[in-house]
CSV table of C-alpha atoms in Angstrom, one decimal:
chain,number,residue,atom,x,y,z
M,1,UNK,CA,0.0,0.0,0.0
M,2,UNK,CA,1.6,3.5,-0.9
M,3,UNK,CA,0.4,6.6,0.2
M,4,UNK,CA,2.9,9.0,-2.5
M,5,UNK,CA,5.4,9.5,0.3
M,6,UNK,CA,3.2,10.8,2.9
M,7,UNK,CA,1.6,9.5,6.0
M,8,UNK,CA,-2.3,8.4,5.4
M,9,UNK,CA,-3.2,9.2,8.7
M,10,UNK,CA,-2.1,12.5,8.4
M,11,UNK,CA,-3.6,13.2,5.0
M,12,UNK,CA,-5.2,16.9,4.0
M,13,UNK,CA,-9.2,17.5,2.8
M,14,UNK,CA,-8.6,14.8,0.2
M,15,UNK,CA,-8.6,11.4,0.2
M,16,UNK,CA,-7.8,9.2,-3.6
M,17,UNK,CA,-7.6,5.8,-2.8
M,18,UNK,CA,-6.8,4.1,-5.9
M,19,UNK,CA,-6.8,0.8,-8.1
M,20,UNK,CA,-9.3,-0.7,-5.2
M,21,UNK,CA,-11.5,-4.1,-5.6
M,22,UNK,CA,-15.2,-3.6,-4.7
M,23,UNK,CA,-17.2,-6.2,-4.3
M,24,UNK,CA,-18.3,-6.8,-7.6
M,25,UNK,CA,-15.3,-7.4,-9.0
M,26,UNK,CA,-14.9,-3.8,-10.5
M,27,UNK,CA,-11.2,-2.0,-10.0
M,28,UNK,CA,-12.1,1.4,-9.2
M,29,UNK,CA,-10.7,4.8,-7.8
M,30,UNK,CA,-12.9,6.8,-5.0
M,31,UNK,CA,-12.0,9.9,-4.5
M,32,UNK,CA,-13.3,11.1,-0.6
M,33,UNK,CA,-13.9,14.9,-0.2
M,34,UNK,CA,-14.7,16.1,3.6
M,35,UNK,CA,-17.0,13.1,5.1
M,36,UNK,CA,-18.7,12.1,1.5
M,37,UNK,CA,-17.3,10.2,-1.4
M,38,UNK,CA,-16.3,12.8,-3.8
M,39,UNK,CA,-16.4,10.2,-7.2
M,40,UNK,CA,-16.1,6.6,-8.2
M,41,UNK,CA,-14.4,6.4,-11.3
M,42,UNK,CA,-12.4,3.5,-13.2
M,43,UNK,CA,-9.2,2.9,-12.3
M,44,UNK,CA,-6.5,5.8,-13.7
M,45,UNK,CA,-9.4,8.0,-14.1
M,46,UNK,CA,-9.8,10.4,-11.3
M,47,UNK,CA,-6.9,13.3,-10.5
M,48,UNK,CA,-6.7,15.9,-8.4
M,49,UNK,CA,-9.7,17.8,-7.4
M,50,UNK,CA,-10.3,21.7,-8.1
M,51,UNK,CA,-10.3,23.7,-5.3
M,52,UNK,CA,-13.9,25.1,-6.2
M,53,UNK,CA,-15.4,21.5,-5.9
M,54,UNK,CA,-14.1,21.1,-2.1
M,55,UNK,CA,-17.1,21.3,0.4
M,56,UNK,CA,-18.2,25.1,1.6
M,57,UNK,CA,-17.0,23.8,5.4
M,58,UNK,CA,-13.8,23.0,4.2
M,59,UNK,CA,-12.8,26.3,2.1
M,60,UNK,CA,-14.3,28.6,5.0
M,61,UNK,CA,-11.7,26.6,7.1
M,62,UNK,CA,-9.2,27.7,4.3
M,63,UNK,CA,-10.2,31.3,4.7
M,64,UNK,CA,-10.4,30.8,0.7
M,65,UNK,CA,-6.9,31.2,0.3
M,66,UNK,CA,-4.6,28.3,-0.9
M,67,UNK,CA,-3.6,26.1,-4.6
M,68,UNK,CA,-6.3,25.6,-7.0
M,69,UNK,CA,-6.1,22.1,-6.6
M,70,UNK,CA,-6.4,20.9,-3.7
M,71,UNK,CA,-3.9,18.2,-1.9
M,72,UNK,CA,-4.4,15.3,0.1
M,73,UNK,CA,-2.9,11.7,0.1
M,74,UNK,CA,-2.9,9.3,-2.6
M,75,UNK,CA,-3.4,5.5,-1.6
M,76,UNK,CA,-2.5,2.3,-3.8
M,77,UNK,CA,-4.9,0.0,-2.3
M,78,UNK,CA,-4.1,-2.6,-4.9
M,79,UNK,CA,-4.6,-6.0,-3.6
M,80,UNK,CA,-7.2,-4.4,-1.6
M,81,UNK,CA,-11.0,-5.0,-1.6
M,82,UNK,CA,-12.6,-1.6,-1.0
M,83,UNK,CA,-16.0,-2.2,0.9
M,84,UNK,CA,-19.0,0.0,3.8
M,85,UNK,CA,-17.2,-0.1,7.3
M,86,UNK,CA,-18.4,-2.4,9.6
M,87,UNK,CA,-19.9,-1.8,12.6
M,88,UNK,CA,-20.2,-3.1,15.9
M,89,UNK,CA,-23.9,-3.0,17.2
M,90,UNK,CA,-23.2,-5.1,20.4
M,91,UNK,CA,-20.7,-4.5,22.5
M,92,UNK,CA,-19.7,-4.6,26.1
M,93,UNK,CA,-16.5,-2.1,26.3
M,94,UNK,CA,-17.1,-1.9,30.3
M,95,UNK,CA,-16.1,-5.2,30.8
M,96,UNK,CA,-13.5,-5.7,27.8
M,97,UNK,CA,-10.3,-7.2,29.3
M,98,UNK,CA,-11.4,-8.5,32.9
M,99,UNK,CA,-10.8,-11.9,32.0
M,100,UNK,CA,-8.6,-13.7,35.4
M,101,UNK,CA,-6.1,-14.9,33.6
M,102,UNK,CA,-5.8,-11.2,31.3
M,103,UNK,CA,-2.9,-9.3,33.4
M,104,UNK,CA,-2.6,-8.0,36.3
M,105,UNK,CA,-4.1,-4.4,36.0
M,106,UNK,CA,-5.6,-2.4,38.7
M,107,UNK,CA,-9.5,-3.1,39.6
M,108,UNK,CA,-12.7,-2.8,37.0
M,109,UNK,CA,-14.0,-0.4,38.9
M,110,UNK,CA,-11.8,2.4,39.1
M,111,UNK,CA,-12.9,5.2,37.0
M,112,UNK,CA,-9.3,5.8,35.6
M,113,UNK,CA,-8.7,1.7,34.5
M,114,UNK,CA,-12.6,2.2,33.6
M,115,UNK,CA,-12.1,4.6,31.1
M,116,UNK,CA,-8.9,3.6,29.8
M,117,UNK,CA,-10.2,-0.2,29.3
M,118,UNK,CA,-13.1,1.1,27.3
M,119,UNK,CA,-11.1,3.7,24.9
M,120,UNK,CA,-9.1,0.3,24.6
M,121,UNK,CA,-12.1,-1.4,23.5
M,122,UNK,CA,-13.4,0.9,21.5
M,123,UNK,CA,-9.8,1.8,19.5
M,124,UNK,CA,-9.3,-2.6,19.4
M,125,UNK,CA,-12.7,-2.9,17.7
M,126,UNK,CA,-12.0,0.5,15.3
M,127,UNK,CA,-8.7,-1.4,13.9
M,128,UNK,CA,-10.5,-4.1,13.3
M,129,UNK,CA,-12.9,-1.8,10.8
M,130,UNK,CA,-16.0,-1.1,12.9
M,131,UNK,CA,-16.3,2.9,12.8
M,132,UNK,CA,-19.1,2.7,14.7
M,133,UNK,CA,-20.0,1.2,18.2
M,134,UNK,CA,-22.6,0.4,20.4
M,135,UNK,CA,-21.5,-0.7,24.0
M,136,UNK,CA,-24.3,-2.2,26.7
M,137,UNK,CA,-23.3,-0.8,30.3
M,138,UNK,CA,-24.2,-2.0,33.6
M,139,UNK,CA,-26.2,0.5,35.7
M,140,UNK,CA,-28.0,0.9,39.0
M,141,UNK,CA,-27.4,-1.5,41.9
M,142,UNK,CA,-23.6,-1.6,43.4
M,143,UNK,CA,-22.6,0.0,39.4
M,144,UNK,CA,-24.5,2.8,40.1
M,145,UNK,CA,-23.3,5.5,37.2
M,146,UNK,CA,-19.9,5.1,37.1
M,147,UNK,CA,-20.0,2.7,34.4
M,148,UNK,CA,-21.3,5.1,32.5
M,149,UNK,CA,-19.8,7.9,33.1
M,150,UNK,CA,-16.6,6.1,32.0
M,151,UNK,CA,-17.9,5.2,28.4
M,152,UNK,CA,-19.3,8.9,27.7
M,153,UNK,CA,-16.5,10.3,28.6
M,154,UNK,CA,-14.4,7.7,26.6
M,155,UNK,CA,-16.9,8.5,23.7
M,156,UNK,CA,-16.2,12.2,23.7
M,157,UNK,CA,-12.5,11.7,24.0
M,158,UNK,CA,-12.6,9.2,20.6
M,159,UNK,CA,-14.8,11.8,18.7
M,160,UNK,CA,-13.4,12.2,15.1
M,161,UNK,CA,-12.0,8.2,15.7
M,162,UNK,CA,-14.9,6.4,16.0
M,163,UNK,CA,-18.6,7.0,16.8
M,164,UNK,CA,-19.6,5.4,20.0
M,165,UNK,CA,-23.0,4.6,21.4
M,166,UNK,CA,-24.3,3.8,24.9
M,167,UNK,CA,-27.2,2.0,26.4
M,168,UNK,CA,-27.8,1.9,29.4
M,169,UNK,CA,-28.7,-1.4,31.1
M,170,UNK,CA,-30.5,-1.5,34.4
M,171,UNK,CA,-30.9,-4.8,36.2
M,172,UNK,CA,-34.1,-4.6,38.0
M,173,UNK,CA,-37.0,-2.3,37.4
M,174,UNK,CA,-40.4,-3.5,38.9
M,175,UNK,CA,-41.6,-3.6,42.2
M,176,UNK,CA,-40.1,-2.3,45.3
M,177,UNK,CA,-36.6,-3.5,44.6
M,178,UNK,CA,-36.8,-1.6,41.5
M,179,UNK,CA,-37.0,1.6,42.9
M,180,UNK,CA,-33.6,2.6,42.7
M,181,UNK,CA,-33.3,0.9,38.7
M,182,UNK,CA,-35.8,3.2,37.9
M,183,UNK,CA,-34.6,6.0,39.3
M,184,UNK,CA,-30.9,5.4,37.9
M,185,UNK,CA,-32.2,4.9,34.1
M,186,UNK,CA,-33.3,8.1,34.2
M,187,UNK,CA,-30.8,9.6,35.2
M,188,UNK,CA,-28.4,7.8,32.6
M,189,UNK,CA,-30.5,8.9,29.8
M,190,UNK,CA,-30.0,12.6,31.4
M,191,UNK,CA,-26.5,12.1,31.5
M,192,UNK,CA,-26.4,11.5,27.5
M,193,UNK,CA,-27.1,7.7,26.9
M,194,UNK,CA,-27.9,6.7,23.4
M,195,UNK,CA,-30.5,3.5,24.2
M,196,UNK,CA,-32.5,2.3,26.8
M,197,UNK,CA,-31.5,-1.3,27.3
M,198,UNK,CA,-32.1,-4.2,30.2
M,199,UNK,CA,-32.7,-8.3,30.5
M,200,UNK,CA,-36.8,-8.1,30.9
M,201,UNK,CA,-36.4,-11.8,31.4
M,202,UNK,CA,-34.3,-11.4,34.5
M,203,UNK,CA,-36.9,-9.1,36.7
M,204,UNK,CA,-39.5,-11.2,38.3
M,205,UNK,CA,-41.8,-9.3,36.1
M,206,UNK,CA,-41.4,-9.2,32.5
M,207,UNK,CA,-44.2,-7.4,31.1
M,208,UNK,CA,-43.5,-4.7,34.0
M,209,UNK,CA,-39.9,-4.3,32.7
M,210,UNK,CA,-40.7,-3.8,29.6
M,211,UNK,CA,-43.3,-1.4,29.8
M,212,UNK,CA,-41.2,0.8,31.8
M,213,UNK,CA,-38.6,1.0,29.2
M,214,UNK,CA,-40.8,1.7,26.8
M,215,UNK,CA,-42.0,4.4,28.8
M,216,UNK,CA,-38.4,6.2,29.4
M,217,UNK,CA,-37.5,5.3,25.7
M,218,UNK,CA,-40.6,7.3,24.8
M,219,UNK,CA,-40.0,10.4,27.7
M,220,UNK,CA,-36.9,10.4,26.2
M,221,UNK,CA,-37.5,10.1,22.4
M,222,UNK,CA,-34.5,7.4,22.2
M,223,UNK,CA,-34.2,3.7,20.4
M,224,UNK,CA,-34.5,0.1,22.8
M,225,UNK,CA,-32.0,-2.4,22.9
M,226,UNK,CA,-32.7,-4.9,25.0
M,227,UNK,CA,-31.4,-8.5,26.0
M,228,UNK,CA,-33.2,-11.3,25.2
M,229,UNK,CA,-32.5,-15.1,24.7
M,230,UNK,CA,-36.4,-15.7,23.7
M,231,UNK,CA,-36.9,-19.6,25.1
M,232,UNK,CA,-40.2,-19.3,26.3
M,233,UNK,CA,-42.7,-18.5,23.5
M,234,UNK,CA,-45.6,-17.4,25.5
M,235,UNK,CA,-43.5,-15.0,26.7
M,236,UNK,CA,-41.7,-13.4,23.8
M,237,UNK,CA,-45.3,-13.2,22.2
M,238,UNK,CA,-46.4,-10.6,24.9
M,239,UNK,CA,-43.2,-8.7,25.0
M,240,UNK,CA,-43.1,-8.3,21.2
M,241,UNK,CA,-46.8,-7.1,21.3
M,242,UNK,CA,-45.6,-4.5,24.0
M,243,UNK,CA,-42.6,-3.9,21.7
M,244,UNK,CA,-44.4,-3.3,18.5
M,245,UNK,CA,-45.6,0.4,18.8
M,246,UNK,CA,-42.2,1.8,19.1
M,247,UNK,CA,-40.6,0.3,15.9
M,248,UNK,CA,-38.4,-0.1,13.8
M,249,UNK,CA,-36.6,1.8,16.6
M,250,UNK,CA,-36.2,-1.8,18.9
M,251,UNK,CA,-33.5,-4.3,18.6
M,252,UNK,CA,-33.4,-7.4,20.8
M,253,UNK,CA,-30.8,-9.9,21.3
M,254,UNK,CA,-28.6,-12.6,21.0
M,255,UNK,CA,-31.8,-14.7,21.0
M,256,UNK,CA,-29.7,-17.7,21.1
M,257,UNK,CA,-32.3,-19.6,22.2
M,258,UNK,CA,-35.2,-18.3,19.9
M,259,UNK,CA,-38.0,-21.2,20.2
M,260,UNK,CA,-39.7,-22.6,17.0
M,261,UNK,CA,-41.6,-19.9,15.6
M,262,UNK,CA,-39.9,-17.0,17.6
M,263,UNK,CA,-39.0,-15.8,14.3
M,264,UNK,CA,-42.3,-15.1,13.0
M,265,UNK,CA,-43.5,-13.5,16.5
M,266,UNK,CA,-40.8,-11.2,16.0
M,267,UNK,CA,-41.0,-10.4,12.3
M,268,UNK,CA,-44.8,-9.5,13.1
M,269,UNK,CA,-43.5,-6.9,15.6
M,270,UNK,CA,-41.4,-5.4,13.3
M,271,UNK,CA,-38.5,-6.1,16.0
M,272,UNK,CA,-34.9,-6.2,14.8
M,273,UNK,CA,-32.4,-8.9,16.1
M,274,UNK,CA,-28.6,-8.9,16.8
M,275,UNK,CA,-27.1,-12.4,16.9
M,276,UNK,CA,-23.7,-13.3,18.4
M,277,UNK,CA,-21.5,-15.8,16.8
M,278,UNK,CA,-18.5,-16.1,19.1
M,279,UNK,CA,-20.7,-17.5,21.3
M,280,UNK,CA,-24.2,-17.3,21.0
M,281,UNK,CA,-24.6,-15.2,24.6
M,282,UNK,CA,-22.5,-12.5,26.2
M,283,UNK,CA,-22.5,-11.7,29.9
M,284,UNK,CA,-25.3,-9.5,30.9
M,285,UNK,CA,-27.4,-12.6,30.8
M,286,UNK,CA,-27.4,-15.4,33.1
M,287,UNK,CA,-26.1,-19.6,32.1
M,288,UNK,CA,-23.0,-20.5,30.1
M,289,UNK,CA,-23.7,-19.6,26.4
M,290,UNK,CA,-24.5,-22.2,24.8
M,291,UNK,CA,-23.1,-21.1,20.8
M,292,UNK,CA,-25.3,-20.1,18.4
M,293,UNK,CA,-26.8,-22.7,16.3
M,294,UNK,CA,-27.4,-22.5,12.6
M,295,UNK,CA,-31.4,-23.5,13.5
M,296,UNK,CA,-31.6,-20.2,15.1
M,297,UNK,CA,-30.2,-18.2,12.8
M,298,UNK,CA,-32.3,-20.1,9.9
M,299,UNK,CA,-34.8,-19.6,12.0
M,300,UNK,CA,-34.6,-16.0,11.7
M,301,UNK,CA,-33.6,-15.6,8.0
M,302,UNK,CA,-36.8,-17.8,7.2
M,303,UNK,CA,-38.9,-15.3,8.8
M,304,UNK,CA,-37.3,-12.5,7.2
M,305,UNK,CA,-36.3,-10.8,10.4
M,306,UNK,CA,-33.9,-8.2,10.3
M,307,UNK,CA,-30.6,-9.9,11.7
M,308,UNK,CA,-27.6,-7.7,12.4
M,309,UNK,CA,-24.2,-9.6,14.2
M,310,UNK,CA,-22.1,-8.3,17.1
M,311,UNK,CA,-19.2,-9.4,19.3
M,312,UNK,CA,-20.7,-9.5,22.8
M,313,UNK,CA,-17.4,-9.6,24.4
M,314,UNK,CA,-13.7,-8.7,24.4
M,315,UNK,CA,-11.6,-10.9,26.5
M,316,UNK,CA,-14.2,-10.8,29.6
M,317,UNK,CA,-15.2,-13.8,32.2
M,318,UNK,CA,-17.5,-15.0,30.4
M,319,UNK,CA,-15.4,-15.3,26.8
M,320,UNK,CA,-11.8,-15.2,28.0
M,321,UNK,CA,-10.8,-14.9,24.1
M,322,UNK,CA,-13.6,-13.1,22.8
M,323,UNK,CA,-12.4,-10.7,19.9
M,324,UNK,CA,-14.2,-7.4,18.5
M,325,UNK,CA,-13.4,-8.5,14.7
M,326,UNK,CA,-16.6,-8.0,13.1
M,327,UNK,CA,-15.0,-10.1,9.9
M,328,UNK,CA,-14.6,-12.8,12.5
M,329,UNK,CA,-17.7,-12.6,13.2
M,330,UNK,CA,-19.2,-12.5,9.2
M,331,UNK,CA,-17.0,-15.5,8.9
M,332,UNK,CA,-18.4,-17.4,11.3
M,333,UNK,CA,-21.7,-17.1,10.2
M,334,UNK,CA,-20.6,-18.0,7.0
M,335,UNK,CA,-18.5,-21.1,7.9
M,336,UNK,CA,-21.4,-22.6,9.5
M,337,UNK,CA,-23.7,-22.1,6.4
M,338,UNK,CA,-26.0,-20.1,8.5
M,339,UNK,CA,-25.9,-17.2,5.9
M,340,UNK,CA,-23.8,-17.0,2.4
M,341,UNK,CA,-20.9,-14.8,2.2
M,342,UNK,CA,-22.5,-11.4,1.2
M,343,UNK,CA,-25.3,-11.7,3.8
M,344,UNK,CA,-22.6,-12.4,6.1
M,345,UNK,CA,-20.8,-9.5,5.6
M,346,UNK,CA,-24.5,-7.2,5.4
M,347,UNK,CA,-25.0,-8.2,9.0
M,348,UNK,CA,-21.8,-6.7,10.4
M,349,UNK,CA,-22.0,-3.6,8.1
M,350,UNK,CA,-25.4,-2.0,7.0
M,351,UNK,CA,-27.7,-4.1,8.9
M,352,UNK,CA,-25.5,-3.6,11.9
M,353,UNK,CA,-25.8,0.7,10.7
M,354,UNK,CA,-29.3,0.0,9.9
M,355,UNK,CA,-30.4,-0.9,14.0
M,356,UNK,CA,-28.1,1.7,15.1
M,357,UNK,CA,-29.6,4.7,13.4
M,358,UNK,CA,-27.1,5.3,11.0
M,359,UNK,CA,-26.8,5.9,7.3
M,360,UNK,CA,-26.8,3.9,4.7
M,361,UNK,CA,-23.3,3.5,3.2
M,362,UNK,CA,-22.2,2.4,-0.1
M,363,UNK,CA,-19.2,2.7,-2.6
M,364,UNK,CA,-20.6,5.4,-4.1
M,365,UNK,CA,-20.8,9.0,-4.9
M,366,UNK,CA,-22.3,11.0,-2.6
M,367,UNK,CA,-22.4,8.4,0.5
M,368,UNK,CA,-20.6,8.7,3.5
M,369,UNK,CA,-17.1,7.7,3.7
M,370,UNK,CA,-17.5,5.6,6.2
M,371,UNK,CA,-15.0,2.9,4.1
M,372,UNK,CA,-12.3,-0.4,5.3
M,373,UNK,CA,-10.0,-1.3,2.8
M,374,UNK,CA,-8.8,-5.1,3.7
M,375,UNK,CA,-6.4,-7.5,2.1
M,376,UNK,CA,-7.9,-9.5,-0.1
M,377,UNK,CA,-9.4,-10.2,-3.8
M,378,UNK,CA,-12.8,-11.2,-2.9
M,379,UNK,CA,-15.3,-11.1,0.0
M,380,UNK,CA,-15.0,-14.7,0.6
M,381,UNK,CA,-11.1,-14.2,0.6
M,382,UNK,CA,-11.0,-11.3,3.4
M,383,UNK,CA,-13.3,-13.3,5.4
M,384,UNK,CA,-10.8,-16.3,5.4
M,385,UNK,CA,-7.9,-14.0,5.9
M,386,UNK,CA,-7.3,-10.3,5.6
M,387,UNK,CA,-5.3,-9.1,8.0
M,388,UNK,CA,-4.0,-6.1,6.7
M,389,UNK,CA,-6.8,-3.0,6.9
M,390,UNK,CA,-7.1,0.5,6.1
M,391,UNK,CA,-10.3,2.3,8.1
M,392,UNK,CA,-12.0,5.4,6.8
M,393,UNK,CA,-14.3,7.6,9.2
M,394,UNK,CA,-16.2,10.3,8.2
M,395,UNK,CA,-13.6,11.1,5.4
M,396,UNK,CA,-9.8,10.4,7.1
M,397,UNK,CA,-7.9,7.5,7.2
M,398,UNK,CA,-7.9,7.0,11.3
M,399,UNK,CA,-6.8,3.4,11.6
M,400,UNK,CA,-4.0,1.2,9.4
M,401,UNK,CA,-3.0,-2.3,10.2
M,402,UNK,CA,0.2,-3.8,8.2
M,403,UNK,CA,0.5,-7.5,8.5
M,404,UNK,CA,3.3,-9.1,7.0
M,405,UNK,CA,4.1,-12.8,6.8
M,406,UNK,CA,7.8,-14.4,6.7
M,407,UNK,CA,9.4,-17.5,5.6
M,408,UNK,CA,12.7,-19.1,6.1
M,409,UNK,CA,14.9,-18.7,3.0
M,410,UNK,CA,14.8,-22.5,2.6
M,411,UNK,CA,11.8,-22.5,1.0
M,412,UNK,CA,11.8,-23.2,-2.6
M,413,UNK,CA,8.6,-22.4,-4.3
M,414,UNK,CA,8.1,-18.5,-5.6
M,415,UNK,CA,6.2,-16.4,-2.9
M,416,UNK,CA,5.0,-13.2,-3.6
M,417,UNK,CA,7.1,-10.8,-1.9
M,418,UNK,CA,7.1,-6.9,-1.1
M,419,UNK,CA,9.4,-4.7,-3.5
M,420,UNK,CA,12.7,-4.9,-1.6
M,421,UNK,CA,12.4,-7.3,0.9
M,422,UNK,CA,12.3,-11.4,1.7
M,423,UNK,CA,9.1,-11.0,3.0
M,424,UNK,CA,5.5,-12.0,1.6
M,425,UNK,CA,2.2,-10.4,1.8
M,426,UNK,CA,-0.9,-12.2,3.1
């Protein structure tokens, strides 16, 4: 990958990535202006843009002095496939790293470690290509706020890197023993949280839980995003009816354990689902997980729900060597022939966008640039094995990972090597 002599990450208010792979096969250039593809021409085809074409926000920055053309950087992303960034709709960057046998950093609950473990999270999952986050956090009971606290302010401080949601996730809310839940969601969405969340199957009182969600998610005029591994059927039927008024703005998840003809009580409430495939579960919700098996996930498909794929956790109790790849988790889903390769990849990128709120992004003039550029010469072939990755927010290059593999000079055959050196690309 070249970038004409000049750092990537450091480029000006244009962006040409060159002679890159889409999808389809075609070998393009896209030239990025501001946050917005600019043009997506054949390869060789697109120069330097005039001054006059840059966006108004960008020459008022200039003070409308400077070259006619303007400058940026100029990446060869040959060897490349070109595609819409991932993102990560379900996340849980609070507890990211607490796994025993991890190291031996001070305590979770610190609010220094807190925050630091979270930007950690957060800048893992943004190398890995998702530009956009959603984290689940603990609040209320022994948490209290702090939890929170920790990922807002890690969200402001990655502003420009990554965009980073929070939901906030009470434990109980009905009753007596409630009280305080109640109180503390609230106050979270107050404090600037993105999503009501919670585990309505958890609280002795399902149906209560869930209608007082929905009644801070409307006070507050924000999405739901709750946990649910839908066993018992009687019970997902009256917790989608309850859910159905406020969609398509509800997602619900891992469903793991999505009963025969779950799918079709969901799809009826318009509900959206996240799925995990690292495990099937992730740690806000009671029992071992248990994987997630192809049935559910045909399940789902069959019924024509809306399924998006997360990670659920980074190296936490629960999955000691959880990772926040979202290609790991596209692969997975195609490896098991739940889903075929492009479906795969749909859930981690615009159905994962989709359930968050966000735009619709594609290869194309006039879209956002919301862009990862990964090794490979296919979608099926970065799925089994690109490495190397180039992520685009809003525009700027902000993340670049550089795998290189070596071989001992006894091997014979012809490997394809980097000009100028005895190593060989993935």
């Amino acid at each position: 990958m070249s970038g004409g002599g000049r750092n990537p990450l450091g480029h000006g208010p244009v962006l040409l990535l060159s002679n890159a792979r889409l999808a389809d096969g075609r070998v393009v250039d896209v030239r990025i202006s501001g946050d917005r593809i600019q043009a997506v021409g054949t390869a060789g085809s697109l120069g330097p843009l005039p001054q006059s074409a840059l966006p108004p926000a960008v020459l008022a920055a200039a003070g409308g002095d400077g070259p006619t053309v303007a400058t940026g950087a100029r990446i060869d992303l040959t060897g490349y496939l070109l595609l819409p960034a991932p993102a990560e709709p379900h996340a849980h960057h609070d507890t990211a790293f607490t796994a025993r046998d991890a190291d031996t950093r001070p305590g979770p609950g610190e609010p220094g470690e807190l925050v630091r473990r979270v930007t950690e999270a957060a800048l893992t999952s943004l190398g890995y290509g998702a530009t956009a986050q959603r984290s689940h956090v603990r609040i209320g009971d022994a948490h209290g706020l702090h939890r929170l606290d920790a990922v807002l302010t890690a969200r402001q401080a990655l502003r420009g890197l990554a965009e980073l949601q929070a939901v906030a996730v009470p434990r109980l809310l009905t009753g007596a023993a409630g009280a305080d839940g109640r109180a503390q969601l609230r106050e979270a969405l107050r404090m600037g949280a993105d999503a009501v969340g919670g585990c309505p199957e958890l609280d002795p009182d399902p149906v209560g839980y869930v209608q007082t969600v929905l009644a801070a998610a409307t006070d507050f005029d924000c999405p739901l995003d709750l946990h649910l591994r839908a066993a018992d059927p009687v019970v997902l039927a009256r917790l989608a009816t309850l859910l159905a008024p406020l969609r398509p703005r509800v997602v619900v998840g891992p469903c793991d354990r999505l009963a025969p003809g779950g799918g079709a009580v969901l799809r009826g409430a318009g509900l959206r689902v996240v799925c995990l495939p690292q495990n099937g579960c992730c740690g806000a919700l009671e029992g071992p997980p248990g994987g997630l098996g192809p049935a559910v996930v045909r399940e789902l498909t069959d019924s024509q729900v809306p399924l998006a794929a997360g990670s659920g956790a980074l190296r936490d109790a629960v999955t000691p060597v959880g990772r926040a790849d979202p290609l790991e988790a596209a692969y997975l889903l195609a490896a098991g022939g739940a889903l075929g390769v492009t479906a795969a990849y749909e859930a981690v990128s615009s159905q994962a966008r989709q359930l968050m709120g966000l735009p619709v992004v594609r290869v194309d003039a006039g879209f956002p640039a919301e862009l990862l550029a990964v090794r490979g010469d296919s979608l099926a072939g970065a799925l089994a094995g690109g490495h190397s990755r180039l992520v685009v927010h809003s525009g700027r290059v902000v993340s670049r990972t550089s795998a290189v593999r070596e071989f001992a000079d006894t091997v014979a055959l012809a490997l394809p090597r980097q000009p100028g050196s005895t190593r060989a690309t993935e």
